[in-house]
Short mmCIF file of C-alpha atoms in Angstrom, two decimals:
data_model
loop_
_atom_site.label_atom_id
_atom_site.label_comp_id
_atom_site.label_asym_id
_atom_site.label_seq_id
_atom_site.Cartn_x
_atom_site.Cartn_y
_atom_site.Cartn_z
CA UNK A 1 -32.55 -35.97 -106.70
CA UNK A 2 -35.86 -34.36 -106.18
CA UNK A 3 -36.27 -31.80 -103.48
CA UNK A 4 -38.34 -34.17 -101.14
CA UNK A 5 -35.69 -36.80 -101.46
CA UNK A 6 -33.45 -34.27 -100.32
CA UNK A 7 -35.40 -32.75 -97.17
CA UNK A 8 -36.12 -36.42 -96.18
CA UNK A 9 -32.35 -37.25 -96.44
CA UNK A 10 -31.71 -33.65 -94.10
CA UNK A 11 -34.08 -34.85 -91.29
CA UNK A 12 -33.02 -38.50 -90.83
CA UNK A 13 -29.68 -37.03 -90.35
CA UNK A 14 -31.19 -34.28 -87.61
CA UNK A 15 -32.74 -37.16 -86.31
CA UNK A 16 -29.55 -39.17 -85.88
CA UNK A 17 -27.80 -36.37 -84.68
CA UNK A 18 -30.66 -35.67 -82.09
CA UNK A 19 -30.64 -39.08 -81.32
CA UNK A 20 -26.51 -39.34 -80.61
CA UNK A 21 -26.48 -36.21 -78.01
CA UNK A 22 -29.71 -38.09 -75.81
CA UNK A 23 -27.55 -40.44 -73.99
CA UNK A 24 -25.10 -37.94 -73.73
CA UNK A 25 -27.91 -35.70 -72.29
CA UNK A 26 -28.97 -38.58 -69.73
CA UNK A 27 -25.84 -38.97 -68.50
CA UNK A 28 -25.54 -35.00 -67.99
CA UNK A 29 -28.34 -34.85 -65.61
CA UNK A 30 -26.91 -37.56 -63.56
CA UNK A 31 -23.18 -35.98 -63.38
CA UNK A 32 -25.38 -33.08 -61.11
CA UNK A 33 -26.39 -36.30 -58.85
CA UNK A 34 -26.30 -35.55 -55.32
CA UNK A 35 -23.02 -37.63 -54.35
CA UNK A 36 -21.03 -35.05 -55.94
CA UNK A 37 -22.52 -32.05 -54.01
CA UNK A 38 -22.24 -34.32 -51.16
CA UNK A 39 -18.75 -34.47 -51.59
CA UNK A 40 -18.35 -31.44 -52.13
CA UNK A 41 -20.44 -30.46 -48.87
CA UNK A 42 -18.20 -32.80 -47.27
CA UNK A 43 -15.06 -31.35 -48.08
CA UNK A 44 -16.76 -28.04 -47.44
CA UNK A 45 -17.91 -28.72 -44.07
CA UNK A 46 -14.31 -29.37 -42.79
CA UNK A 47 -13.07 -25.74 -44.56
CA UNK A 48 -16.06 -24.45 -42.52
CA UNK A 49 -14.95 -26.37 -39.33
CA UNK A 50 -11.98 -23.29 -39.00
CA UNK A 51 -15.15 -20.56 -38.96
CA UNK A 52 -15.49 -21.36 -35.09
CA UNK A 53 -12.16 -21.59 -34.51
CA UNK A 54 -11.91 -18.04 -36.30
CA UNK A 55 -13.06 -16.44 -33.06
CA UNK A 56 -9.72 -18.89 -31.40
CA UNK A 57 -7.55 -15.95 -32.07
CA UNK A 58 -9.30 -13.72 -29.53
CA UNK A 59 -7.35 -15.61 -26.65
CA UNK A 60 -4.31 -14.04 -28.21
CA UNK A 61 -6.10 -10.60 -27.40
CA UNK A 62 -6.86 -11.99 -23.86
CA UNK A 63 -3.46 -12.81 -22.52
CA UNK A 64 -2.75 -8.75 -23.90
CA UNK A 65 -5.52 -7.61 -21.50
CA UNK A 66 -3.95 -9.30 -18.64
CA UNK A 67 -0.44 -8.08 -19.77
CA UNK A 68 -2.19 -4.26 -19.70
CA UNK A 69 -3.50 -5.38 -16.14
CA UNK A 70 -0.30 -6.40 -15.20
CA UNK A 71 1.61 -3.04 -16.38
CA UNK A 72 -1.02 -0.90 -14.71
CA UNK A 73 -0.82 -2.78 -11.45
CA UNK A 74 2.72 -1.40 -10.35
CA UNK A 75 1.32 1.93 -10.48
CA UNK A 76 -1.02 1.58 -7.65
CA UNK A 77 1.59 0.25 -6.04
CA UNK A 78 3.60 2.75 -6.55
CA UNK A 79 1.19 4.66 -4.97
CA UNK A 80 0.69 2.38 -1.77
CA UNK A 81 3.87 3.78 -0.35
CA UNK A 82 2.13 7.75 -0.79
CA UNK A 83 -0.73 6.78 2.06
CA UNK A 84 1.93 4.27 3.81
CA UNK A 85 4.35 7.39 4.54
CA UNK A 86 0.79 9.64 5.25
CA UNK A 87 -0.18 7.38 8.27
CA UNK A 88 3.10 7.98 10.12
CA UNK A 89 2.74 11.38 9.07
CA UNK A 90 -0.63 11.62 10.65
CA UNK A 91 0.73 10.50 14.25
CA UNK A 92 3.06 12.95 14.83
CA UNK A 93 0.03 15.43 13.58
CA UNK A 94 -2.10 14.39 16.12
CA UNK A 95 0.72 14.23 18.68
CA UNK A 96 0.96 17.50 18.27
CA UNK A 97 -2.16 18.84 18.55
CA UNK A 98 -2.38 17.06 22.02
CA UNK A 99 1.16 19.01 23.11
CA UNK A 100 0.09 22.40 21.75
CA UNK A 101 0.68 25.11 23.83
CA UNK A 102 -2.45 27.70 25.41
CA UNK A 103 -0.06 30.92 24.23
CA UNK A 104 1.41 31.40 27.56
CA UNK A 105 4.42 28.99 26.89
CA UNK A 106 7.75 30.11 28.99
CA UNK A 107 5.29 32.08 31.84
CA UNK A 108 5.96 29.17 34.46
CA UNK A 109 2.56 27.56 33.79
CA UNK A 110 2.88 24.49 32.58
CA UNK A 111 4.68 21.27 34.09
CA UNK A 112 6.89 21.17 31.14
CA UNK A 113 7.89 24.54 31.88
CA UNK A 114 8.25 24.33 35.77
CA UNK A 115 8.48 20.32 36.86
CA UNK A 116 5.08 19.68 38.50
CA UNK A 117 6.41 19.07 42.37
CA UNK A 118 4.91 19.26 46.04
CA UNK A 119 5.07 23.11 45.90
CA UNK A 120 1.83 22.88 43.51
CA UNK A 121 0.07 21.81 46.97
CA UNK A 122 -0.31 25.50 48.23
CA UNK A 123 -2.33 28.04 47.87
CA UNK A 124 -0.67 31.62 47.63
CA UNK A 125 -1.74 35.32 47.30
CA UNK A 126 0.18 38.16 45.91
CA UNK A 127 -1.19 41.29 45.79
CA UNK A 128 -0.05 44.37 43.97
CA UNK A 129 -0.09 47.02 46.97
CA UNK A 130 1.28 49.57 44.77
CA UNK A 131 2.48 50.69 41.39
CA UNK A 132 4.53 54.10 40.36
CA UNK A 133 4.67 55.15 37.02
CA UNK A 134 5.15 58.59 35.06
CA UNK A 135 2.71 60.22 32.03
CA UNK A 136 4.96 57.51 29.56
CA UNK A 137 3.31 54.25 31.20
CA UNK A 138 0.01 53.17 32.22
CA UNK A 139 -0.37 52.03 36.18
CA UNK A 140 -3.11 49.53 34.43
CA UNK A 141 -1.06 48.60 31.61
CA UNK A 142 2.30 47.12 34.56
CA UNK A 143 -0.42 45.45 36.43
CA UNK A 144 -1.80 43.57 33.26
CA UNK A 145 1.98 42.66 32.38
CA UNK A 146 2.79 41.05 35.83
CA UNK A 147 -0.42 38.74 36.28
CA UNK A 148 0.54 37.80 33.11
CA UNK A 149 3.60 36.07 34.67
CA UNK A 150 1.59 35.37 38.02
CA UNK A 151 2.40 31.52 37.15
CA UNK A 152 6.31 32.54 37.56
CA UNK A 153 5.99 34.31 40.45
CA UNK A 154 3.42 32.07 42.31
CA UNK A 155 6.10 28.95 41.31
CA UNK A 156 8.79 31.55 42.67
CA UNK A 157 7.22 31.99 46.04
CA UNK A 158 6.00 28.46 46.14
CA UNK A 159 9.60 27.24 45.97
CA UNK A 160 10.46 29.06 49.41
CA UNK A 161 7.13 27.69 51.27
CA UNK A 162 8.29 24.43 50.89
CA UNK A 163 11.34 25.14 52.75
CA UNK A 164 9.04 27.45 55.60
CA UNK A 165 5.46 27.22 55.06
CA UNK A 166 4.79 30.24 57.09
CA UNK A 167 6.43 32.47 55.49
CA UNK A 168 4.77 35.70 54.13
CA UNK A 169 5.83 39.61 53.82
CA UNK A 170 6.71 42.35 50.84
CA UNK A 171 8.45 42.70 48.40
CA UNK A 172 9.47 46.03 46.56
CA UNK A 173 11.13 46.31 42.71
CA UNK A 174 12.25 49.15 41.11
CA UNK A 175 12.68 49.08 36.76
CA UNK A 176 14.33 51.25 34.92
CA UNK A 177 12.25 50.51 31.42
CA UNK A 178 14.31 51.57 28.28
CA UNK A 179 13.64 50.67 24.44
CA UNK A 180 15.11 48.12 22.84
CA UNK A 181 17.60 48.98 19.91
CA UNK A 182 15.85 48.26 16.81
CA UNK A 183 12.60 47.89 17.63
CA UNK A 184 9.25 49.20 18.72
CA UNK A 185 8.97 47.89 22.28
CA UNK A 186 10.98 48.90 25.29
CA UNK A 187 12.32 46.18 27.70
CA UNK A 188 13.70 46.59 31.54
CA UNK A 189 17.22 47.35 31.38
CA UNK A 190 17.60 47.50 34.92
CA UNK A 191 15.91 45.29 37.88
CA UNK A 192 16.74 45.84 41.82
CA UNK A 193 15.11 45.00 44.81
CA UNK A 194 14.66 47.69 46.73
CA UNK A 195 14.62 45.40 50.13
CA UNK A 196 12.46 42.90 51.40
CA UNK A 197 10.37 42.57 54.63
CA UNK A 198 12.38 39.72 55.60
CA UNK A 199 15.30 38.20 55.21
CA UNK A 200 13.82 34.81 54.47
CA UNK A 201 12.02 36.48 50.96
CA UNK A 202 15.70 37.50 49.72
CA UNK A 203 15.63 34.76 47.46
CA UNK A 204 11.98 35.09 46.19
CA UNK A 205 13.00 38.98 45.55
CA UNK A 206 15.81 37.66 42.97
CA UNK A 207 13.17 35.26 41.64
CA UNK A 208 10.87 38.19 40.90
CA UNK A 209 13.41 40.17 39.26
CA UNK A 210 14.23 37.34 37.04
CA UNK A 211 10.54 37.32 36.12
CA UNK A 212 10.49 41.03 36.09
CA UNK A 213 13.63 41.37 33.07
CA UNK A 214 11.66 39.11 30.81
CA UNK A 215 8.52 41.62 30.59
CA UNK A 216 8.51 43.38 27.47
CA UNK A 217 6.39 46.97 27.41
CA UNK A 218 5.65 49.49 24.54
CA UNK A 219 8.22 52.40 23.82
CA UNK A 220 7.43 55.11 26.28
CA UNK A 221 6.52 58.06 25.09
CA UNK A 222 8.00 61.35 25.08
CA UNK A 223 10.78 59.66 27.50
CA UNK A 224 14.10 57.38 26.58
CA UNK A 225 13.36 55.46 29.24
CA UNK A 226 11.14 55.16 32.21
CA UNK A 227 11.12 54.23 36.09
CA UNK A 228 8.67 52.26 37.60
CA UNK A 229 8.02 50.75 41.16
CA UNK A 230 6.05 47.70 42.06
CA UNK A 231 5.08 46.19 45.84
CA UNK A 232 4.10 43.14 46.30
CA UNK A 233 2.47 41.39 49.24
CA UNK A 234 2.68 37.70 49.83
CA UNK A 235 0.58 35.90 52.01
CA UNK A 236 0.27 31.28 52.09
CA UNK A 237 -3.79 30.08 52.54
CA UNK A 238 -3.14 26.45 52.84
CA UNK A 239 -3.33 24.38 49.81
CA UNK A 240 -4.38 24.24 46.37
CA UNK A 241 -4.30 26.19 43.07
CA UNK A 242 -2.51 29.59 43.11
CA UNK A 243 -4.55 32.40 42.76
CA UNK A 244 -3.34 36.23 42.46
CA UNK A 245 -4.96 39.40 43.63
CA UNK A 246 -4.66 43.05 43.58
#
């Protein structure tokens, strides 16, 4: 066989073998036909139906939220009861500041002291006619310690005007002023009456004196005790607040 026979022979047998694979070839472009991407962008679509559904879950964070809501509600109401207990507390408060006391508490000025009664109605005077007193004791400081108690003894004297409204005189008291054991002050160890101008102020005289043993003065000095004497004159002028005088 000559060598042109033989090439000629090689490409009719390419050529059938080109030839075989072209229907092959047609068919392979039409496998890549659109039906089967269609198919598979139908079966797709539904595995991409569950991407907005992903975000579905969240409700299971929501009912948390609420359940965090609901734990941190009992603590404000645990603190409810704090200002519930602070309003009652507040009443008393201001209850109080309405009763407070003006620092003169227990001197017989006050109608929860001495009962607020028709002897409030007059209008007395009692002077301090005279005061004795050694180099231990002031004369000024005795007079500043009894019209500190001039409530008590105006309520004393008003007590016998309602039983006789004209009733007026003096009365004398003599203190024997001694200090008190274990501590700085001195106190009136003894109170007398050293007679009054009438028998009718008898009983105002042991009113003073009660008044009198509740005064407290400083130690005296250079003495263990002290004497002092106090007169008082007592005169009514008709009604109203009680005033005092020297």
């Amino acid at each position: 066989m000559t060598r042109p026979t033989a090439l000629l022979l090689l490409a009719t047998a390419l050529g059938c073998r080109a030839a075989t694979p072209t229907p092959t070839a047609s068919v392979a472009p039409q496998a890549p036909q659109q039906p089967a991407p269609e198919q598979a962008d139908e079966r797709d679509e539904p595995a991409l139906q569950p991407e907005p559904d992903e975000p579905m879950p969240e409700p299971a964070g929501e009912p948390d939220e609420p359940a965090a809501l609901a734990v941190a509600d009992p603590e404000p109401a645990s603190a409810d009861p704090a200002p519930a207990d602070a309003a009652p507390r507040d009443a008393p408060t201001t209850g109080a500041r309405e009763e407070r006391g003006d620092g003169r508490i227990g001197l017989g000025n006050t109608c929860k002291i001495t009962a607020c009664s028709p002897k409030r109605r007059w209008r007395t005077k009692i002077r301090l006619t005279k005061v004795t007193v050694d180099d231990s004791l002031s004369r000024d400081l005795v007079s500043r310690l009894l019209h500190s108690h001039e409530w008590a003894l105006h309520s004393c004297y008003q007590d016998a005007l309602d039983e006789e409204r004209r009733l007026a005189g003096t009365i004398e008291l003599h203190l024997v002023i001694a200090p008190e054991p274990g501590k700085y002050g001195a106190q009136v160890r003894v109170a007398e009456g050293t007679g009054a101008s009438t028998p009718a102020l008898s009983e105002v005289e042991r009113c003073f004196l009660r008044v009198a043993r509740r005064l407290h003065f400083p130690r005296p000095r250079g003495q263990p005790e002290t004497e002092v004497t106090v007169r008082l004159t007592l005169t009514p002028d008709g009604r109203g607040p009680p005033t005092i005088r020297k």
